[in-house]
C-alpha cells in the first residue's frame, strides 16, 4: 500500500513538470525566437540589442563564452553570417519570469570564410524584465551525425 501511495504522489508531482515540458511555446516567445532568427540573418544590431539582456551570456559549441556586446559584434562585422535558420522546440518550461527552452537549431553558417550547414542542440534561458522577454543565456552543442 505504501508503494502505491508513493507511486500516486510521484505521478501527481511529476505530471505538471512533464506537461510543462510538452507545452506549446507561448506565442510571445515564439515571436521573439522568430525575431531573433531574422535579426541574425540581417545582422541587425538594434534588434539583437533589444532581444538580449544586458548581462547575456552565449556559450558556443567549442566552449567559448561571449557577452552581449561580443555576440552582436560578431554578426554586425560579418565575422559570422547566418542563413536559412530553423528551430525545432523539444521542450519549454515557463515559470513566472523565466522560460527555459531546449531544441534543435539548424542553419547555414559562414565563419572564417567557411560556409557549412550546422545542427545544434540548444538550451536557451529567457527572462522577462520590464515586461519584455530577453535572452539571458544561450548554450549550443554541435549535433554529430551518427556513424
mmCIF file of C-alpha atoms in Angstrom:
data_model
loop_
_atom_site.group_PDB
_atom_site.id
_atom_site.type_symbol
_atom_site.label_atom_id
_atom_site.label_comp_id
_atom_site.label_asym_id
_atom_site.label_seq_id
_atom_site.Cartn_x
_atom_site.Cartn_y
_atom_site.Cartn_z
ATOM 1 C CA UNK A 1 0.000 0.000 0.000
ATOM 2 C CA UNK A 2 2.857 2.394 0.840
ATOM 3 C CA UNK A 3 4.367 1.740 -2.593
ATOM 4 C CA UNK A 4 1.050 2.523 -4.269
ATOM 5 C CA UNK A 5 0.692 5.790 -2.324
ATOM 6 C CA UNK A 6 4.279 6.730 -3.195
ATOM 7 C CA UNK A 7 3.605 5.998 -6.864
ATOM 8 C CA UNK A 8 0.447 8.125 -6.855
ATOM 9 C CA UNK A 9 2.253 11.009 -5.113
ATOM 10 C CA UNK A 10 5.168 10.776 -7.560
ATOM 11 C CA UNK A 11 2.771 10.773 -10.522
ATOM 12 C CA UNK A 12 0.860 13.800 -9.220
ATOM 13 C CA UNK A 13 4.107 15.688 -8.563
ATOM 14 C CA UNK A 14 5.730 14.749 -11.884
ATOM 15 C CA UNK A 15 2.704 15.358 -14.106
ATOM 16 C CA UNK A 16 2.894 19.192 -14.073
ATOM 17 C CA UNK A 17 6.626 19.041 -14.851
ATOM 18 C CA UNK A 18 6.015 16.685 -17.788
ATOM 19 C CA UNK A 19 3.135 18.835 -19.012
ATOM 20 C CA UNK A 20 5.253 21.992 -18.795
ATOM 21 C CA UNK A 21 7.973 20.404 -20.906
ATOM 22 C CA UNK A 22 5.485 19.391 -23.597
ATOM 23 C CA UNK A 23 3.534 22.665 -23.534
ATOM 24 C CA UNK A 24 3.116 24.763 -26.629
ATOM 25 C CA UNK A 25 5.568 27.607 -26.934
ATOM 26 C CA UNK A 26 3.850 30.795 -25.725
ATOM 27 C CA UNK A 27 3.050 32.996 -28.736
ATOM 28 C CA UNK A 28 5.048 35.964 -27.463
ATOM 29 C CA UNK A 29 8.165 33.797 -27.062
ATOM 30 C CA UNK A 30 7.679 32.077 -30.429
ATOM 31 C CA UNK A 31 7.536 35.552 -31.988
ATOM 32 C CA UNK A 32 10.691 36.532 -30.113
ATOM 33 C CA UNK A 33 12.514 33.457 -31.454
ATOM 34 C CA UNK A 34 11.420 34.349 -34.987
ATOM 35 C CA UNK A 35 12.623 37.933 -34.480
ATOM 36 C CA UNK A 36 15.948 36.569 -33.169
ATOM 37 C CA UNK A 37 16.480 34.402 -36.263
ATOM 38 C CA UNK A 38 15.574 37.329 -38.533
ATOM 39 C CA UNK A 39 17.961 39.643 -36.679
ATOM 40 C CA UNK A 40 20.784 37.107 -37.049
ATOM 41 C CA UNK A 41 20.198 36.754 -40.797
ATOM 42 C CA UNK A 42 20.041 40.538 -41.279
ATOM 43 C CA UNK A 43 22.893 41.203 -38.809
ATOM 44 C CA UNK A 44 20.514 43.724 -37.239
ATOM 45 C CA UNK A 45 22.403 45.154 -34.255
ATOM 46 C CA UNK A 46 19.434 47.191 -32.997
ATOM 47 C CA UNK A 47 17.132 44.151 -32.958
ATOM 48 C CA UNK A 48 19.758 41.967 -31.267
ATOM 49 C CA UNK A 49 20.335 44.683 -28.688
ATOM 50 C CA UNK A 50 16.594 44.708 -27.913
ATOM 51 C CA UNK A 51 16.410 40.897 -27.679
ATOM 52 C CA UNK A 52 19.468 40.303 -25.471
ATOM 53 C CA UNK A 53 19.603 41.046 -21.748
ATOM 54 C CA UNK A 54 22.472 43.352 -20.791
ATOM 55 C CA UNK A 55 24.054 40.506 -18.796
ATOM 56 C CA UNK A 56 23.502 37.881 -21.508
ATOM 57 C CA UNK A 57 25.992 35.039 -21.961
ATOM 58 C CA UNK A 58 26.445 32.983 -25.122
ATOM 59 C CA UNK A 59 28.282 29.660 -24.977
ATOM 60 C CA UNK A 60 29.460 28.269 -28.292
ATOM 61 C CA UNK A 61 29.876 24.590 -29.242
ATOM 62 C CA UNK A 62 33.646 24.889 -28.724
ATOM 63 C CA UNK A 63 33.074 26.098 -25.153
ATOM 64 C CA UNK A 64 33.964 29.734 -25.775
ATOM 65 C CA UNK A 65 31.865 32.279 -23.934
ATOM 66 C CA UNK A 66 30.702 35.660 -25.235
ATOM 67 C CA UNK A 67 28.991 38.714 -23.817
ATOM 68 C CA UNK A 68 26.094 40.549 -25.418
ATOM 69 C CA UNK A 69 28.471 43.101 -26.918
ATOM 70 C CA UNK A 70 30.798 40.421 -28.338
ATOM 71 C CA UNK A 71 27.930 38.398 -29.800
ATOM 72 C CA UNK A 72 26.383 41.387 -31.548
ATOM 73 C CA UNK A 73 29.782 42.483 -32.880
ATOM 74 C CA UNK A 74 30.407 39.029 -34.415
ATOM 75 C CA UNK A 75 27.291 39.381 -36.560
ATOM 76 C CA UNK A 76 27.496 43.081 -37.420
ATOM 77 C CA UNK A 77 31.134 42.878 -38.539
ATOM 78 C CA UNK A 78 30.418 39.864 -40.752
ATOM 79 C CA UNK A 79 32.649 37.571 -38.691
ATOM 80 C CA UNK A 80 29.631 35.242 -38.511
ATOM 81 C CA UNK A 81 26.835 35.098 -41.080
ATOM 82 C CA UNK A 82 23.638 33.078 -40.769
ATOM 83 C CA UNK A 83 21.221 31.953 -43.485
ATOM 84 C CA UNK A 84 18.155 29.689 -43.513
ATOM 85 C CA UNK A 85 17.748 29.225 -39.756
ATOM 86 C CA UNK A 86 15.109 26.868 -38.395
ATOM 87 C CA UNK A 87 14.178 25.968 -34.841
ATOM 88 C CA UNK A 88 12.603 22.785 -33.512
ATOM 89 C CA UNK A 89 11.448 23.016 -29.919
ATOM 90 C CA UNK A 90 11.984 19.898 -27.809
ATOM 91 C CA UNK A 91 10.595 21.383 -24.655
ATOM 92 C CA UNK A 92 9.772 24.601 -22.868
ATOM 93 C CA UNK A 93 9.231 25.328 -19.219
ATOM 94 C CA UNK A 94 7.860 28.712 -18.258
ATOM 95 C CA UNK A 95 7.953 29.562 -14.572
ATOM 96 C CA UNK A 96 6.987 33.136 -13.795
ATOM 97 C CA UNK A 97 9.504 35.463 -15.405
ATOM 98 C CA UNK A 98 11.815 32.689 -16.609
ATOM 99 C CA UNK A 99 11.494 30.423 -19.644
ATOM 100 C CA UNK A 100 13.857 27.559 -20.443
ATOM 101 C CA UNK A 101 13.867 26.143 -23.952
ATOM 102 C CA UNK A 102 15.606 23.126 -25.385
ATOM 103 C CA UNK A 103 15.614 22.184 -29.014
ATOM 104 C CA UNK A 104 17.477 21.885 -32.270
ATOM 105 C CA UNK A 105 18.594 24.832 -34.360
ATOM 106 C CA UNK A 106 19.745 24.372 -37.959
ATOM 107 C CA UNK A 107 21.251 26.993 -40.245
ATOM 108 C CA UNK A 108 23.809 27.740 -42.904
ATOM 109 C CA UNK A 109 26.691 29.393 -41.082
ATOM 110 C CA UNK A 110 29.648 31.251 -42.539
ATOM 111 C CA UNK A 111 32.557 31.740 -40.186
ATOM 112 C CA UNK A 112 36.181 32.471 -41.042
ATOM 113 C CA UNK A 113 35.321 32.257 -44.764
ATOM 114 C CA UNK A 114 33.978 28.704 -44.363
ATOM 115 C CA UNK A 115 30.306 28.042 -45.082
ATOM 116 C CA UNK A 116 28.637 24.927 -43.722
ATOM 117 C CA UNK A 117 25.270 23.620 -42.622
ATOM 118 C CA UNK A 118 25.153 23.349 -38.842
ATOM 119 C CA UNK A 119 22.947 21.409 -36.423
ATOM 120 C CA UNK A 120 22.985 22.499 -32.819
ATOM 121 C CA UNK A 121 21.160 21.326 -29.757
ATOM 122 C CA UNK A 122 20.450 24.361 -27.634
ATOM 123 C CA UNK A 123 19.401 25.406 -24.192
ATOM 124 C CA UNK A 124 18.158 28.984 -24.024
ATOM 125 C CA UNK A 125 17.103 30.814 -20.896
ATOM 126 C CA UNK A 126 14.843 33.829 -21.347
ATOM 127 C CA UNK A 127 13.867 36.271 -18.619
ATOM 128 C CA UNK A 128 11.034 38.745 -18.516
ATOM 129 C CA UNK A 129 12.267 42.165 -17.443
ATOM 130 C CA UNK A 130 10.204 45.332 -17.516
ATOM 131 C CA UNK A 131 7.534 43.482 -19.492
ATOM 132 C CA UNK A 132 9.895 42.233 -22.236
ATOM 133 C CA UNK A 133 11.255 38.726 -22.808
ATOM 134 C CA UNK A 134 15.054 38.786 -23.218
ATOM 135 C CA UNK A 135 17.690 36.151 -23.963
ATOM 136 C CA UNK A 136 19.790 35.672 -20.822
ATOM 137 C CA UNK A 137 21.777 32.522 -21.676
ATOM 138 C CA UNK A 138 22.168 30.579 -24.899
ATOM 139 C CA UNK A 139 24.214 27.381 -24.975
ATOM 140 C CA UNK A 140 24.864 25.484 -28.206
ATOM 141 C CA UNK A 141 26.162 21.942 -28.636
ATOM 142 C CA UNK A 142 27.029 20.501 -32.055
ATOM 143 C CA UNK A 143 24.919 17.530 -33.067
ATOM 144 C CA UNK A 144 27.205 14.988 -34.657
ATOM 145 C CA UNK A 145 25.929 12.640 -37.340
ATOM 146 C CA UNK A 146 25.638 9.087 -36.056
ATOM 147 C CA UNK A 147 28.141 6.707 -37.596
#
